[in-house]
Amino acid sequence: SVMFDGTKIHMYYHAGPVVPHYLGHATSIDGINWNKDANPILDRGGFGAFDSNLIAAPRALRYLNKLRLYYSGFDGAHWRVGLAEELIPVPYYSQSDPLWANDIYDSAQNWAAPESQTMASLGCAVTSATMVLRHFNVQKTPGNPDTSLPAKELTPGTLNEWLKSVQDGSFRNGATNFASIANMTVKSHELDASSPKLEYSQGFNTSDIDEELNNNRKPILKLEYLPSPSDMHFVVATGSANSTYTILDPAHEDLKALSPNYQTLLRVDKFEVTNSDFSYLILAVDEGVNLELADKNQQPVGSQQLEKPLFDQVNEHSYGGVTLNVLYLKHPNIGSYTLNISNL
């Protein structure tokens, strides 16, 4: 099975000393001279597996920007179809990378002190989101024709740039609107059908982390930042080890574990490939204001949570942003709603 990725030709083949029992991979620039991988990419299964005897006839294709390799497996009695999928690692990005470290985060020039306005100081959520989107193989931002912003390679800098180009990219205290990032993946999919559409959802417990990791999805963890419990920080959970979670921390590359570096989990931000309608109703008010939303049957709907301001990672202090009370309603039904607003 031969594919061209725009640069190299990839060949997937079966081989073995007597009968085919492994799949190999080789690359070529001209289709004549080939460089074979040193090791097989897939061997036959163990005792009792559907492909314990032979594997052969690979066929490769890309679906939602992920490589899928179908092949035939034989257990000595029956042939069946097997599937191997590309496992894309989570890339590490630092919010202090010189390529975007000094970019103004969101509209921080309007509400933060001069030393606390940059991606290096406040870009943990956007940088964490970039790692997760790249893990799903979202490779580009879609641009924005309303602001003449072109499509660009996805990086923390270009994601911040795109969020600044839309009206709902963040809350007024600078907190990132992850639902807007999900909407961005829809627009990227419209430009390139191989780019996956990712829906955003929320969890609040370690069980949500476990569920995501068990499904090979990497959640973003919203955490209290110990120097200032009134502020927050974001990291990416990549696995579990030694009774804690392994993480990628956009502000501190050397911190590899959740505990003992962080103690309080505030929220689990999740992305998943789906074809839903991606709709959200989001209402944000001051911390001292209570929202009560009811559907047409006067049943309460939505969930409220506090959106704390980000913590300045460079200068190790709060920039003084306000905490907001935010009500989220995922997939609102068509119809009338009643909103009651009161002081707490």
Coordinates of C-alpha atoms in Angstrom, one line a residue:
S1 CA 0.0 0.0 0.0
V2 CA 1.6 3.2 -1.2
M3 CA 0.8 6.8 -0.1
F4 CA 2.3 10.2 -0.8
D5 CA 2.2 12.8 2.0
G6 CA 3.3 15.7 -0.1
T7 CA 7.0 15.2 0.6
K8 CA 7.7 11.5 0.8
I9 CA 6.3 8.3 -0.6
H10 CA 5.3 5.8 2.1
M11 CA 5.1 2.0 1.4
Y12 CA 3.4 -0.4 3.8
Y13 CA 4.1 -4.1 3.1
H14 CA 3.9 -7.6 4.6
A15 CA 6.9 -9.8 4.9
G16 CA 8.4 -12.8 6.8
P17 CA 11.0 -15.5 6.5
V18 CA 8.6 -18.1 5.2
V19 CA 5.1 -16.7 5.5
P20 CA 4.0 -13.0 6.1
H21 CA 3.9 -12.4 9.9
Y22 CA 4.8 -8.7 10.2
L23 CA 4.1 -5.4 8.5
G24 CA 6.9 -3.1 7.4
H25 CA 7.3 0.5 6.3
A26 CA 9.7 2.2 3.9
T27 CA 10.0 5.7 2.5
S28 CA 11.2 7.1 -0.8
I29 CA 11.7 10.4 -2.5
D30 CA 11.5 9.2 -6.1
G31 CA 9.7 5.8 -5.8
I32 CA 12.8 3.9 -6.9
N33 CA 15.2 4.2 -4.0
W34 CA 13.7 3.1 -0.7
N35 CA 14.7 3.4 2.9
K36 CA 13.3 0.6 5.0
D37 CA 12.5 1.1 8.7
A38 CA 14.9 -0.9 10.9
N39 CA 12.0 -2.7 12.8
P40 CA 8.5 -3.9 11.7
I41 CA 5.7 -1.5 12.5
L42 CA 3.3 -4.3 13.4
D43 CA 3.9 -8.0 14.3
R44 CA 1.4 -10.8 14.5
G45 CA -0.6 -11.2 17.6
G46 CA 0.0 -13.5 20.6
F47 CA -1.6 -16.8 21.4
G48 CA -5.4 -16.7 20.9
A49 CA -5.3 -13.4 18.9
F50 CA -7.3 -13.1 15.6
D51 CA -3.9 -12.5 13.8
S52 CA -1.8 -15.0 15.8
N53 CA -0.8 -17.0 12.6
L54 CA -0.4 -14.5 9.8
I55 CA -0.8 -10.8 9.1
A56 CA -0.8 -9.5 5.5
A57 CA -2.2 -7.2 2.8
P58 CA -1.9 -3.7 4.6
R59 CA -4.0 -0.9 3.2
A60 CA -3.3 2.6 4.5
L61 CA -5.5 5.7 4.5
R62 CA -5.9 8.9 6.3
Y63 CA -9.1 9.7 8.2
L64 CA -9.6 12.9 10.2
N65 CA -5.9 13.6 9.7
K66 CA -4.9 10.3 11.4
L67 CA -3.3 7.4 9.7
R68 CA -5.3 4.1 9.7
L69 CA -3.8 0.9 8.6
Y70 CA -6.2 -2.0 7.7
Y71 CA -4.8 -5.5 7.3
S72 CA -5.7 -9.1 7.1
G73 CA -5.2 -11.4 10.1
F74 CA -5.3 -15.2 10.2
D75 CA -5.6 -17.4 13.3
G76 CA -5.2 -20.7 11.5
A77 CA -8.9 -21.1 10.8
H78 CA -10.3 -17.7 9.8
W79 CA -9.2 -14.5 8.1
R80 CA -10.4 -11.3 9.7
V81 CA -9.8 -7.6 9.1
G82 CA -7.5 -5.8 11.6
L83 CA -7.0 -2.1 12.2
A84 CA -4.0 -0.2 13.6
E85 CA -4.2 3.5 14.1
E86 CA -1.4 6.1 14.4
L87 CA -0.7 7.1 17.9
I88 CA 0.2 10.8 17.8
P89 CA 2.3 11.9 20.8
V90 CA 1.4 15.1 22.7
P91 CA 3.9 17.7 21.6
Y92 CA 5.3 20.1 24.3
Y93 CA 4.9 23.8 23.8
S94 CA 6.2 26.5 26.2
Q95 CA 4.3 29.7 26.7
S96 CA 7.7 31.3 27.0
D97 CA 8.9 30.2 23.6
P98 CA 10.6 33.3 21.9
L99 CA 8.4 32.8 18.9
W100 CA 5.3 34.1 20.8
A101 CA 6.5 34.8 24.4
N102 CA 6.2 38.6 23.9
D103 CA 2.9 38.6 22.0
I104 CA 0.1 40.4 23.8
Y105 CA -2.2 37.8 25.3
D106 CA -5.8 38.3 24.4
S107 CA -6.6 42.0 25.1
A108 CA -4.4 42.2 28.2
Q109 CA -3.2 45.7 27.3
N110 CA -6.7 46.8 28.4
W111 CA -6.8 45.2 31.9
A112 CA -3.3 44.0 33.0
A113 CA -0.1 45.8 34.1
P114 CA 2.5 46.2 31.4
E115 CA 4.7 43.4 32.8
S116 CA 1.7 41.0 32.8
Q117 CA 0.3 41.3 29.3
T118 CA 2.3 38.7 27.4
M119 CA 1.8 35.1 26.4
A120 CA 4.8 34.2 28.6
S121 CA 2.9 35.6 31.6
L122 CA -0.7 34.5 30.9
G123 CA -0.7 32.0 28.0
C124 CA -1.0 28.7 29.9
A125 CA -4.6 27.9 28.8
V126 CA -3.9 28.7 25.1
T127 CA -0.6 26.8 25.1
S128 CA -2.2 23.8 26.8
A129 CA -5.0 23.8 24.2
T130 CA -2.5 23.9 21.4
M131 CA -0.8 20.7 22.8
V132 CA -4.1 18.9 22.9
L133 CA -5.3 20.1 19.4
R134 CA -1.9 19.0 18.0
H135 CA -2.4 15.6 19.6
F136 CA -5.6 15.3 17.7
N137 CA -3.7 16.4 14.6
V138 CA -5.3 19.8 14.1
Q139 CA -2.6 21.5 12.2
K140 CA -3.9 24.9 11.2
T141 CA -5.9 27.8 12.4
P142 CA -8.6 28.6 9.9
G143 CA -8.1 32.4 9.6
N144 CA -10.8 34.9 9.9
P145 CA -12.1 36.7 6.8
D146 CA -13.8 39.4 9.0
T147 CA -10.4 40.6 10.1
S148 CA -8.4 39.5 7.0
L149 CA -6.5 37.0 9.1
P150 CA -5.1 34.2 7.0
A151 CA -5.0 30.5 7.9
K152 CA -1.7 29.6 9.7
E153 CA 0.1 26.7 11.2
L154 CA -1.3 26.0 14.6
T155 CA 1.0 27.2 17.4
P156 CA 0.2 28.9 20.8
G157 CA 1.0 32.2 19.1
T158 CA -1.4 31.7 16.1
L159 CA -4.2 30.2 18.4
N160 CA -3.9 33.3 20.6
E161 CA -4.0 35.4 17.4
W162 CA -7.2 33.6 16.1
L163 CA -9.0 33.9 19.5
K164 CA -8.3 37.7 19.5
S165 CA -9.8 37.9 16.0
V166 CA -13.3 36.7 17.2
Q167 CA -15.7 38.2 19.7
D168 CA -16.0 35.2 22.0
G169 CA -12.4 34.0 22.2
S170 CA -12.1 34.8 25.9
F171 CA -14.0 36.2 28.9
R172 CA -13.5 39.8 30.0
N173 CA -11.1 38.8 32.8
G174 CA -8.9 37.0 30.2
A175 CA -10.0 33.5 30.9
T176 CA -9.9 31.4 27.7
N177 CA -13.3 30.3 26.2
F178 CA -12.6 26.7 25.3
A179 CA -16.0 26.5 23.5
S180 CA -14.6 29.0 21.1
I181 CA -11.6 26.8 20.4
A182 CA -13.9 23.9 19.6
N183 CA -15.7 26.2 17.1
M184 CA -12.3 27.0 15.6
T185 CA -11.8 23.3 14.9
V186 CA -15.1 23.2 13.0
K187 CA -13.9 26.1 10.8
S188 CA -10.6 24.3 10.2
H189 CA -12.5 21.2 9.2
E190 CA -14.5 23.2 6.7
L191 CA -11.2 24.2 5.0
D192 CA -9.6 20.7 5.3
A193 CA -12.0 17.7 5.7
S194 CA -9.1 15.7 7.1
S195 CA -8.8 18.0 10.1
P196 CA -11.0 16.7 13.0
K197 CA -13.9 18.6 14.6
L198 CA -13.5 18.6 18.3
E199 CA -16.4 19.2 20.7
Y200 CA -15.7 20.8 24.1
S201 CA -17.1 19.4 27.4
Q202 CA -16.3 19.8 31.1
G203 CA -15.7 17.5 34.1
F204 CA -14.8 18.2 37.7
N205 CA -13.4 15.0 39.1
T206 CA -10.3 12.8 38.8
S207 CA -12.7 10.2 37.3
D208 CA -13.1 12.5 34.3
I209 CA -9.3 12.5 33.9
D210 CA -9.2 8.7 34.1
E211 CA -11.9 8.4 31.5
E212 CA -10.2 10.7 29.0
L213 CA -6.8 9.0 29.5
N214 CA -8.4 5.5 29.1
N215 CA -9.8 6.7 25.7
N216 CA -6.4 8.0 24.6
R217 CA -7.6 11.6 25.0
K218 CA -5.5 14.1 26.9
P219 CA -7.5 16.5 29.1
I220 CA -6.6 20.0 30.2
L221 CA -6.6 20.5 33.9
K222 CA -7.6 23.8 35.4
L223 CA -5.8 24.2 38.7
E224 CA -5.5 26.5 41.7
Y225 CA -2.0 28.0 41.5
L226 CA -0.5 27.7 45.0
P227 CA 1.2 31.1 45.2
S228 CA -2.2 32.7 44.8
P229 CA -5.3 30.4 45.3
S230 CA -7.5 33.1 43.9
D231 CA -5.9 32.6 40.5
M232 CA -5.6 29.6 38.2
H233 CA -3.2 27.7 35.9
F234 CA -3.6 25.1 33.2
V235 CA -1.6 22.0 32.4
V236 CA -2.2 18.9 30.2
A237 CA -2.6 15.4 31.7
T238 CA -0.8 12.8 29.7
G239 CA -1.0 9.7 31.8
S240 CA -0.8 8.3 35.3
A241 CA 2.2 7.0 37.3
N242 CA 3.1 6.6 41.0
S243 CA -0.4 7.5 42.3
T244 CA -0.5 10.8 40.4
Y245 CA -0.9 12.1 36.9
T246 CA 1.9 12.9 34.5
I247 CA 1.6 16.4 33.0
L248 CA 2.9 18.8 30.5
D249 CA 3.2 22.2 32.1
P250 CA 3.4 25.1 29.6
A251 CA 5.0 27.3 32.2
H252 CA 7.4 24.9 33.9
E253 CA 8.8 22.2 31.5
D254 CA 10.6 20.5 34.4
L255 CA 7.4 19.8 36.3
K256 CA 6.3 16.3 35.1
A257 CA 3.8 15.3 37.8
L258 CA 0.6 16.8 39.1
S259 CA 1.4 16.0 42.7
P260 CA 3.0 17.4 44.8
N261 CA 3.3 20.4 42.5
Y262 CA -0.5 21.1 42.3
Q263 CA -3.1 20.2 44.9
T264 CA -6.6 21.6 43.9
L265 CA -8.4 20.5 40.7
L266 CA -10.9 23.1 39.6
R267 CA -12.1 21.6 36.3
V268 CA -11.3 19.1 33.6
D269 CA -11.5 20.6 30.1
K270 CA -12.1 17.9 27.5
F271 CA -12.1 17.7 23.7
E272 CA -13.5 14.8 21.6
V273 CA -13.9 14.1 17.9
T274 CA -17.6 14.3 17.2
N275 CA -20.2 15.6 14.7
S276 CA -22.5 17.3 17.2
D277 CA -23.9 20.8 16.7
F278 CA -21.2 22.2 19.0
S279 CA -23.7 24.7 20.5
Y280 CA -23.2 26.3 23.9
L281 CA -25.1 29.0 25.8
I282 CA -22.7 30.8 28.0
L283 CA -23.6 33.7 30.4
A284 CA -20.9 35.5 32.4
V285 CA -21.5 38.0 35.3
D286 CA -19.6 39.4 38.3
E287 CA -18.8 36.9 41.0
G288 CA -21.4 38.4 43.4
V289 CA -24.3 37.8 41.0
N290 CA -26.3 34.6 40.8
L291 CA -27.9 33.3 37.6
E292 CA -30.9 31.0 37.5
L293 CA -31.7 29.7 34.0
A294 CA -34.9 27.7 33.3
D295 CA -36.2 26.1 30.2
K296 CA -39.7 26.5 28.7
N297 CA -41.0 24.0 31.3
Q298 CA -39.5 26.1 34.1
Q299 CA -36.9 23.3 34.8
P300 CA -33.5 24.6 35.9
V301 CA -30.8 24.0 33.3
G302 CA -27.1 24.8 33.0
S303 CA -24.3 24.7 35.6
Q304 CA -22.4 27.6 37.2
Q305 CA -18.8 27.9 38.1
L306 CA -16.3 30.5 38.9
E307 CA -13.9 31.6 36.2
K308 CA -10.9 32.9 38.1
P309 CA -8.2 35.1 36.5
L310 CA -5.0 33.6 35.2
F311 CA -1.8 33.9 37.2
D312 CA 1.2 35.7 35.9
Q313 CA 3.8 32.9 35.5
V314 CA 6.8 35.1 34.8
N315 CA 6.5 37.7 37.6
E316 CA 4.8 35.2 40.0
H317 CA 1.9 37.5 41.0
S318 CA -1.7 38.1 40.2
Y319 CA -2.4 40.8 37.6
G320 CA -5.5 41.8 39.6
G321 CA -8.2 40.3 37.3
V322 CA -11.7 39.8 38.5
T323 CA -13.4 36.5 39.2
L324 CA -16.5 35.9 37.1
N325 CA -19.6 33.6 37.7
V326 CA -20.2 31.8 34.4
L327 CA -23.2 29.6 33.5
Y328 CA -22.7 27.0 30.9
L329 CA -25.5 25.2 29.0
K330 CA -24.3 22.7 26.5
H331 CA -26.6 21.9 23.5
P332 CA -29.5 24.2 24.4
N333 CA -32.8 23.2 23.0
I334 CA -34.7 25.5 20.7
G335 CA -37.3 27.5 22.6
S336 CA -37.7 30.2 25.3
Y337 CA -35.7 30.4 28.5
T338 CA -36.2 32.3 31.7
L339 CA -33.2 34.0 33.3
N340 CA -33.4 35.2 36.9
I341 CA -30.5 37.4 38.1
S342 CA -30.0 38.2 41.8
N343 CA -27.3 39.2 44.2
L344 CA -25.8 36.4 46.3

